Coordinates of C-alpha atoms in Angstrom, one line a residue:
X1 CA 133.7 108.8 130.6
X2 CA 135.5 111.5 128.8
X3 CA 138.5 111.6 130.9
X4 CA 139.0 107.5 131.5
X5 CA 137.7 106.0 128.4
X6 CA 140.9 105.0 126.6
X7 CA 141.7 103.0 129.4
X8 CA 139.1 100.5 128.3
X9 CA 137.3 99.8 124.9
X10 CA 134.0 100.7 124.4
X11 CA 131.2 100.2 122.2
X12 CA 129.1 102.8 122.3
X13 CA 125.3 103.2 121.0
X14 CA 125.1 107.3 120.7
X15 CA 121.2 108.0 120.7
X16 CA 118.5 110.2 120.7
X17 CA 115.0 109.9 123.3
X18 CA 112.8 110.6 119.9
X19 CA 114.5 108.7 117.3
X20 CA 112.3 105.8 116.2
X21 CA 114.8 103.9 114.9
X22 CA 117.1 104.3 118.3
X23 CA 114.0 103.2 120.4
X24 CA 113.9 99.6 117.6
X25 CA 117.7 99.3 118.5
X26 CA 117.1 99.0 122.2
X27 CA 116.2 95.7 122.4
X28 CA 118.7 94.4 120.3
X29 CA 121.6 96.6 122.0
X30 CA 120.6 95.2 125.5
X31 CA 120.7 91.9 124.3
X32 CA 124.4 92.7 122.9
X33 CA 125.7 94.2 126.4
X34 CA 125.0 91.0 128.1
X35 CA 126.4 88.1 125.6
X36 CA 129.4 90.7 125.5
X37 CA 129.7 90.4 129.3
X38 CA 129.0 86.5 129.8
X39 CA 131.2 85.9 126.7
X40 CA 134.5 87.9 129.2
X41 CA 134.6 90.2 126.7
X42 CA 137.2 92.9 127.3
X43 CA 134.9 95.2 125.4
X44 CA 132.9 97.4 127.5
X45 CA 129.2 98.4 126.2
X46 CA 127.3 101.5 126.8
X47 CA 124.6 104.5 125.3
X48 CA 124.6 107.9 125.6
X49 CA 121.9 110.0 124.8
X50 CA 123.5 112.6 122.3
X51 CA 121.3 114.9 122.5
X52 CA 121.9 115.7 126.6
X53 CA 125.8 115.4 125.9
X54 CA 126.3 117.2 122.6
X55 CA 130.1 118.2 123.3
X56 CA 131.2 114.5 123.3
X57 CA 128.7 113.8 120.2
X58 CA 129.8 115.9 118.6
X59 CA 134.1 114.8 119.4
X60 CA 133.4 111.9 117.9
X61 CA 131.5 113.0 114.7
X62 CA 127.9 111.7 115.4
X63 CA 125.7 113.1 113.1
X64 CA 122.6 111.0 112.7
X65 CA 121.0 108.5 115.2
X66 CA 121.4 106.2 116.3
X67 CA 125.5 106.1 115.4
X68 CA 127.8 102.8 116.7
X69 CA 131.2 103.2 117.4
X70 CA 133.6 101.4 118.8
X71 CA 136.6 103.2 120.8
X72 CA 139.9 101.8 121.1
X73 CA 142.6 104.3 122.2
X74 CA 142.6 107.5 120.5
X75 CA 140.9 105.4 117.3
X76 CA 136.9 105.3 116.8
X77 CA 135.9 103.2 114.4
X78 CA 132.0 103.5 112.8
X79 CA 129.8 100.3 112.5
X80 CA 127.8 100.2 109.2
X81 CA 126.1 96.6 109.4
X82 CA 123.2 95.5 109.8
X83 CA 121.6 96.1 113.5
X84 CA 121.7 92.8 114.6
X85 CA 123.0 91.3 117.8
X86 CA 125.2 88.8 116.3
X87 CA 126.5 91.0 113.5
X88 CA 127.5 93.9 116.2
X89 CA 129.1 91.4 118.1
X90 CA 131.2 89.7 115.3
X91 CA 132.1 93.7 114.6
X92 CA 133.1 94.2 117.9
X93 CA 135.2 91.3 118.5
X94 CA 136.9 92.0 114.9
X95 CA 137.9 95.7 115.8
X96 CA 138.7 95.7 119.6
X97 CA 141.2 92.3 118.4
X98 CA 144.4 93.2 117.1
X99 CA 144.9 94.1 113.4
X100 CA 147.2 91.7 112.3
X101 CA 146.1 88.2 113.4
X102 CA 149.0 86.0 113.5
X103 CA 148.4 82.1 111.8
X104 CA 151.1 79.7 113.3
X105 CA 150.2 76.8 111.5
X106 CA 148.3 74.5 108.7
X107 CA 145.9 73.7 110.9
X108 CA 144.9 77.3 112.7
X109 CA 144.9 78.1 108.6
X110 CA 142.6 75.9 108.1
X111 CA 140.2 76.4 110.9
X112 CA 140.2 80.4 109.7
X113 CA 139.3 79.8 106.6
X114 CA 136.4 78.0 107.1
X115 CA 134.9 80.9 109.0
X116 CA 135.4 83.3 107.1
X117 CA 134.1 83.6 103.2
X118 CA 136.9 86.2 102.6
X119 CA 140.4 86.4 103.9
X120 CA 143.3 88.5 103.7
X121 CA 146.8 87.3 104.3
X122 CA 150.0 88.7 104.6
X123 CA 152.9 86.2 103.3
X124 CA 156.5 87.6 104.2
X125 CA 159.0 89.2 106.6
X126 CA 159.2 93.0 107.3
X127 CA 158.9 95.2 104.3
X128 CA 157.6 98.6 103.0
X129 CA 154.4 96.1 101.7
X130 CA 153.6 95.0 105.4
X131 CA 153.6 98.3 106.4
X132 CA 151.1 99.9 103.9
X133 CA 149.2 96.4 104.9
X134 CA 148.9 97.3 108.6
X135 CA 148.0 100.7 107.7
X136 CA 145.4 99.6 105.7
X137 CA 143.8 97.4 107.8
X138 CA 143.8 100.6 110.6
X139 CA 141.1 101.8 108.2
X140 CA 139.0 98.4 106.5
X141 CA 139.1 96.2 109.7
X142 CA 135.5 97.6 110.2
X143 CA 134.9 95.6 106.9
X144 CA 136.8 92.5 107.1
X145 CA 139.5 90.1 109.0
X146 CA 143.2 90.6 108.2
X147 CA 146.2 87.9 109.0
X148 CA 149.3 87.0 108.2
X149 CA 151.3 83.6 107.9
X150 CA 154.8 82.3 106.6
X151 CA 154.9 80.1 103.3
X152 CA 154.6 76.7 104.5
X153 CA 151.9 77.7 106.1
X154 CA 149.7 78.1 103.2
X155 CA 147.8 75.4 101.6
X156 CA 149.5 73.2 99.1
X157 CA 148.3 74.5 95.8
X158 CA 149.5 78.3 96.5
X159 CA 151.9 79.4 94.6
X160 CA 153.5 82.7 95.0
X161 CA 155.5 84.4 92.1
X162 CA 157.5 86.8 94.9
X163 CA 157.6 87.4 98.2
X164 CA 156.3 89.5 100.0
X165 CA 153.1 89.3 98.8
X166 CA 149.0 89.9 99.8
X167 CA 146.2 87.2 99.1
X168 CA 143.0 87.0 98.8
X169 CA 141.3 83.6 99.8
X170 CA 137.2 83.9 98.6
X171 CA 135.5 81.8 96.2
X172 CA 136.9 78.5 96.4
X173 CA 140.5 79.6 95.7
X174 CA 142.7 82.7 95.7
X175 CA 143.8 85.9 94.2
X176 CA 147.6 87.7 94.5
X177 CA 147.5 91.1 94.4
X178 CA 149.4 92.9 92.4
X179 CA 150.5 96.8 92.3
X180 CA 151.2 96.8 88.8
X181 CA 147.4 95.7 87.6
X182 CA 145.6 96.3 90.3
X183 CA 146.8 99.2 91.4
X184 CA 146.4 101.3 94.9
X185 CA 146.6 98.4 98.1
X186 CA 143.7 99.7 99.8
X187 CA 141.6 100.4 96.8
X188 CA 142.5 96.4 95.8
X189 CA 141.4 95.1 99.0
X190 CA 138.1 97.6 99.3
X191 CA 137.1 96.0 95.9
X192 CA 138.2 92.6 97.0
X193 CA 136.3 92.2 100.2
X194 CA 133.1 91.3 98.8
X195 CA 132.0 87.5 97.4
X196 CA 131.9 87.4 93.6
X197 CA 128.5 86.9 93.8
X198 CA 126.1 88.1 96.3
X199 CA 122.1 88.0 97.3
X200 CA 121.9 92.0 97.0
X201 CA 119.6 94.0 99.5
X202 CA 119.8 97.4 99.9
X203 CA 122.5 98.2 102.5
X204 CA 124.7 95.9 100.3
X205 CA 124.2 97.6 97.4
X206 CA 125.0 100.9 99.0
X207 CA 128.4 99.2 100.6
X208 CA 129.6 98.3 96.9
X209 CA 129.2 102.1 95.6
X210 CA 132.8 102.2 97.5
X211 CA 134.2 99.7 95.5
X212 CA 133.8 101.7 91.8
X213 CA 132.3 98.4 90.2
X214 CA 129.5 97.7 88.2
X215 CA 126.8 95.8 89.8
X216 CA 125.5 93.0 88.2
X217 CA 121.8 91.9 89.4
X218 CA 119.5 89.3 88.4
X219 CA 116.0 90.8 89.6
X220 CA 113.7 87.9 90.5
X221 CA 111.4 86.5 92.9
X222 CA 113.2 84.0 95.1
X223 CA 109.8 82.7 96.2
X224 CA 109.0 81.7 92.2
X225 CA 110.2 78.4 91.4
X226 CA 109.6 78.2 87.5
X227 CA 112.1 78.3 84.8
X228 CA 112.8 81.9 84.0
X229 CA 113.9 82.9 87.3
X230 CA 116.2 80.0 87.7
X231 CA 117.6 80.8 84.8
X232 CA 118.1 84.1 84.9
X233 CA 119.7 83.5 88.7
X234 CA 122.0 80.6 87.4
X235 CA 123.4 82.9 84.3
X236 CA 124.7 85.5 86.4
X237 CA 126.2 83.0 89.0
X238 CA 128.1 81.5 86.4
X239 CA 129.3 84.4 84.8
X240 CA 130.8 85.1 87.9
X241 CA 132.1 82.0 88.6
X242 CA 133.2 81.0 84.9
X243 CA 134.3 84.7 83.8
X244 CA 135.7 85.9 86.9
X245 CA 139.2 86.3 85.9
X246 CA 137.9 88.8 82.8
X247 CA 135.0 91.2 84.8
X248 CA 136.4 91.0 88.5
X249 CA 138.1 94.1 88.6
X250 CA 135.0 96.3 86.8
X251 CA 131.6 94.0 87.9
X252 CA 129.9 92.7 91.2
X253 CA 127.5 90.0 90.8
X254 CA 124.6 89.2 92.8
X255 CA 120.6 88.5 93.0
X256 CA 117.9 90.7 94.2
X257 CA 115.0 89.4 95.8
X258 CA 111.9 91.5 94.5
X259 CA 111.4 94.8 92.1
X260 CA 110.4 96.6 95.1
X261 CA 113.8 98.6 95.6
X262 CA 115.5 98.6 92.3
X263 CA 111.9 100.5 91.2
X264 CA 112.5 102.9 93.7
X265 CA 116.3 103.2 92.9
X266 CA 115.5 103.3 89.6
X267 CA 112.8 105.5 89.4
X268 CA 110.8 103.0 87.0
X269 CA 108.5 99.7 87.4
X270 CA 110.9 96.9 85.8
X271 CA 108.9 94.0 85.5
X272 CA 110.6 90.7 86.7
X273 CA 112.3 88.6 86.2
X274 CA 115.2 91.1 84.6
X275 CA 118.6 91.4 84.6
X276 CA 119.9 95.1 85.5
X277 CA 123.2 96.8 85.6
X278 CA 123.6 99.7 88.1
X279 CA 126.8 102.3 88.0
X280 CA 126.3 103.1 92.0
X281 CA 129.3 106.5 91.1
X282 CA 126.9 107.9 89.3
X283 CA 123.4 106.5 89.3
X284 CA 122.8 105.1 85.6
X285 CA 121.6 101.5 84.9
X286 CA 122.0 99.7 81.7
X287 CA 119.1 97.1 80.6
X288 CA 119.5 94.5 77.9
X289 CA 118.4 95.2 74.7
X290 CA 117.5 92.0 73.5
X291 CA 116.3 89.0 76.3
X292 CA 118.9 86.8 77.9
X293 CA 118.8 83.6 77.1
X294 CA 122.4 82.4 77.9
X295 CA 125.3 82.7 79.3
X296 CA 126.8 84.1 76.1
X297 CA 124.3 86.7 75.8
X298 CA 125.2 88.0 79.3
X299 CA 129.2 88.1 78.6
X300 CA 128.0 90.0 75.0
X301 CA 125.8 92.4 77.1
X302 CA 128.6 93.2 79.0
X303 CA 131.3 93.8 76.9
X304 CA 128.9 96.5 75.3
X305 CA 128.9 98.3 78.4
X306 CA 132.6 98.2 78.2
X307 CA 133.4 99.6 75.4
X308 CA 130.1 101.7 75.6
X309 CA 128.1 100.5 72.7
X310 CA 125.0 100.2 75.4
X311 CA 122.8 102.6 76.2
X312 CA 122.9 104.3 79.4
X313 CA 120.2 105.2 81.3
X314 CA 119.4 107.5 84.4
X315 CA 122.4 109.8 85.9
X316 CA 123.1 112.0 88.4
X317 CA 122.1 115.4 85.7
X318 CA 119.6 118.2 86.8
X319 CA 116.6 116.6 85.1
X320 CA 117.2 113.5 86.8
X321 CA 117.3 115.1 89.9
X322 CA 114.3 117.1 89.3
X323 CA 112.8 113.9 88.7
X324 CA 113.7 112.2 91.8
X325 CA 112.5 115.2 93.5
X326 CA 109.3 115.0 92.1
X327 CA 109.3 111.0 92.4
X328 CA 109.8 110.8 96.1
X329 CA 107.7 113.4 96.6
X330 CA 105.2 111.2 95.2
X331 CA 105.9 108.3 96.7
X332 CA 105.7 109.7 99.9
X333 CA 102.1 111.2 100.0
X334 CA 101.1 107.9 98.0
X335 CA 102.6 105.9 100.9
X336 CA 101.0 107.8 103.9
X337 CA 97.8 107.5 102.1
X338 CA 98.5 103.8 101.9
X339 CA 99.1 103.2 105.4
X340 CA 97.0 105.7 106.8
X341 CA 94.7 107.6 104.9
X342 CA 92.9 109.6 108.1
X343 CA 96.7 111.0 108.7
X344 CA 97.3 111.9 104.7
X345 CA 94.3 113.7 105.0
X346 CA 95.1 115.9 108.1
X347 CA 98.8 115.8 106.8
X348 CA 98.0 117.4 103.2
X349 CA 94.6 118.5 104.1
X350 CA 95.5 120.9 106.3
X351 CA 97.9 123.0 104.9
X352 CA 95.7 123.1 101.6
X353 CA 93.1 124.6 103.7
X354 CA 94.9 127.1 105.4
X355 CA 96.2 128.1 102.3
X356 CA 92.9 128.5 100.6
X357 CA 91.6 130.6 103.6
X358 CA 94.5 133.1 103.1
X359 CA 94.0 133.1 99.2
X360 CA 90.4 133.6 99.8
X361 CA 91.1 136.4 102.7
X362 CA 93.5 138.6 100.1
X363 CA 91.1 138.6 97.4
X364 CA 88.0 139.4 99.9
X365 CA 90.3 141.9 101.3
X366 CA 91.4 143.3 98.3
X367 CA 87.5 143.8 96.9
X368 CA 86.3 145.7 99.9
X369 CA 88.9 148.1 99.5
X370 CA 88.2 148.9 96.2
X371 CA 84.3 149.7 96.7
X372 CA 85.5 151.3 99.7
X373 CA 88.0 153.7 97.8
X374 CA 84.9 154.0 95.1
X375 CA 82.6 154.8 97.7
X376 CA 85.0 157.7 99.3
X377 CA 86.3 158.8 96.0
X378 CA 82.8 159.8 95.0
X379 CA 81.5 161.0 98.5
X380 CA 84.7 163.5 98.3
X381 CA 83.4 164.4 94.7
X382 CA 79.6 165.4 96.0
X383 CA 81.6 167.5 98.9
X384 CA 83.5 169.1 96.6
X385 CA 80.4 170.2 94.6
X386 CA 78.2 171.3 97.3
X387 CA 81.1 173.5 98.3
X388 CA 81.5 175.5 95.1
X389 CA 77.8 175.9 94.8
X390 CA 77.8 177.1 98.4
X391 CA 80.7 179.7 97.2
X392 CA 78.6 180.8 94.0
X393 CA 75.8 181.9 96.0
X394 CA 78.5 183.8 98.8
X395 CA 79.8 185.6 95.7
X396 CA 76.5 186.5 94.4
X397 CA 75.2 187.9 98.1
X398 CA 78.8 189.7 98.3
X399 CA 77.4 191.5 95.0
X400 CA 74.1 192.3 95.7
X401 CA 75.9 193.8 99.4
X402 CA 78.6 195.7 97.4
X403 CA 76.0 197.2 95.0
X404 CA 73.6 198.1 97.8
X405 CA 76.5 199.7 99.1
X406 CA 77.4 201.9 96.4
X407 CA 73.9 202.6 96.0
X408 CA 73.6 204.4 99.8
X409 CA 76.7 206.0 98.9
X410 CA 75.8 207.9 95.9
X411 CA 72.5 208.5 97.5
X412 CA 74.5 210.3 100.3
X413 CA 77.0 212.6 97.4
X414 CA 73.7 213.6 95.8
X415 CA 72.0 215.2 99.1
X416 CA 75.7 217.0 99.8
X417 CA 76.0 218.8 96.6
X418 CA 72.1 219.7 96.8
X419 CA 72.7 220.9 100.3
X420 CA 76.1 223.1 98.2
X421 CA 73.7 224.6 95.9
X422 CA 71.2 225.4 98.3

């Protein structure tokens, strides 16, 4: 695979036997290897495990599981959808294509365009612009579709201050990009590749941290029909819609379907139906001061986060991620608890009690040697005095021999000089 893999493209499901989430993918990928075949696909599709073939994991920068890539040439280009079989396919078909897809006339324009919600086009002959357009799409085709056209091509109520130039078709109409206001190509048409407004899960949400904006969300419950979330749903969709041309280069708009994430996110129980703005750079969130009860009030809620008369709440500081530490931590043994409470018990349980047994073992341990050491200290002490009374009676018998000794001695001196005299 190694040595004859550029002479195909592959899309290739890197894996490992014990992942759970590799063994959900399965399914789904099998399902994707066949449409890609009975569709004639050129694009060839295959799994390794990573694990058995680290080296080539590891080549292509696979460092969770399971990873997706697609490899074209010396290119390999990461898949960050959702793991469904049509949105791998449409991914597939998008990279393996060419990068620049050619529109030759009204009518190919036209069919395009009502396939795709967002669409780049390139209007113009060779130029330094084109260029910097072709390299950008290299990069962002794993995002989004990227053609190009001539003038009359285009639909009748374009119109183009110069040529070349880059567009934007998304909303119902269009948007020219330009270097002057919206600065840096690729960081225009990274912000640009999203809807103005959008229902906003999770993945989404983390897709639009690489766009710098704000994120508009009205929290509700799409399941509740009654006034207040209506209304809190159709205020944001028209501030998009209506106000587009003053907050599309700072905000995102969208809905959120529950509290369930945002509370998580957050690290706090917002009750719904809300509206919350989240700054995905650096992990603070703004809430309304003061209920919103039109259109007006949104715009005015915005503009004080723009010119930062609102408070901000949350951050990326140390306390905050003490807190989050602490919070997951939380939420974690809550939710094995939750779903099984037999497992949280073993899980936590354990642990607890071997670490009571060792707690109790050192202080057991560290008792007995103290009444031992008591116990030998004062056994030494009673050794100690039943030696020097056993020395005090030596001394005394060492006495009583000396002077018995002496005695005999004079005894002896006094018969000698009575012998003398005799």
């Amino acid at each position: 695979f190694k040595e004859n893999r550029k002479d195909d493209i592959w899309l290739v499901d890197f894996y490992a036997p014990w992942c759970g989430h590799c063994k959900k993918l399965e399914p789904v990928w099998n399902e994707v290897g066949i449409e890609m075949r009975n569709m004639g696909s050129p694009v060839k599709v295959g799994k390794m495990d990573a694990t058995s073939f680290s080296s080539i994991a590891s080549e292509f920068g696979v460092r969770g599981y399971p990873t997706i890539k697609l490899l074209k040439g010396d290119l390999a280009y990461n898949y960050r959808g959702p793991r469904t079989k049509d949105d791998i396919i449409e991914f597939a078909n998008r990279v393996a294509g060419p990068l620049i897809r050619p529109l030759p006339s009204q009518h190919m324009f036209e069919h395009v365009q009502k396939r795709h919600r967002v669409l780049f086009v390139y209007v113009g002959g060779e130029s330094p612009l084109k260029e910097k357009y072709i390299e950008v799409a290299s990069e962002l085709i794993v995002y989004t579709y990227f053609f190009s056209a001539s003038e009359d091509v285009l639909p009748e109520y374009v119109t183009l201050p110069e040529l070349p130039a880059v567009m934007v078709f998304k909303d119902g109409t269009y948007f020219v990009y330009d270097e002057y206001e919206d600065g840096d190509l690729s960081s225009w048409i990274n912000r640009e590749r999203f809807q103005g407004y959008l229902h906003v899960d999770g993945f989404t949400l983390y897709e639009l941290g690489d766009t710098g904006k704000l994120v508009a969300i009205a929290v509700i419950d799409d399941k509740n029909s009654s006034v207040e979330h209506t209304r809190l749903k159709s205020i944001i969709q028209e501030v998009a819609r209506d106000y587009r041309d003053h907050f599309h280069r700072d905000f995102q708009f969208g809905h959120m379907d529950g509290n369930d994430y945002i509370n998580s996110l957050l690290m706090d129980d917002l009750t719904i139906p809300t509206i919350v703005v989240l700054n995905t750079s650096n992990q603070q969130y703004f809430l309304p001061d003061r209920h919103i009860e039109s259109t007006e009030d949104m715009v005015q809620f915005i503009n004080n986060i723009l010119d930062g008369t609102a408070e901000a709440q949350g951050g990326d500081g140390l306390l905050q991620r003490i807190k989050r530490i602490i919070y997951d931590a939380k939420s974690t043994i809550v939710s094995v608890f939750k779903s099984s409470p037999l497992l949280g018990c073993f899980l936590f349980g354990l642990p607890l009690g071997v670490i009571s047994i060792m707690c109790y073992g050192i202080c057991t341990a560290d008792t007995d040697g103290e009444v031992f050491e008591h116990e030998g200290a004062k056994k030494e002490s009673g050794d100690r005095e039943l030696t020097d009374e056993g020395s005090e009676e030596e001394q005394e018998e060492e006495k009583n021999g000396k002077y018995t000794e002496l005695s005999d001695g004079e005894l002896k001196q006094k018969d000698i000089m009575e012998k003398k005299k005799d």
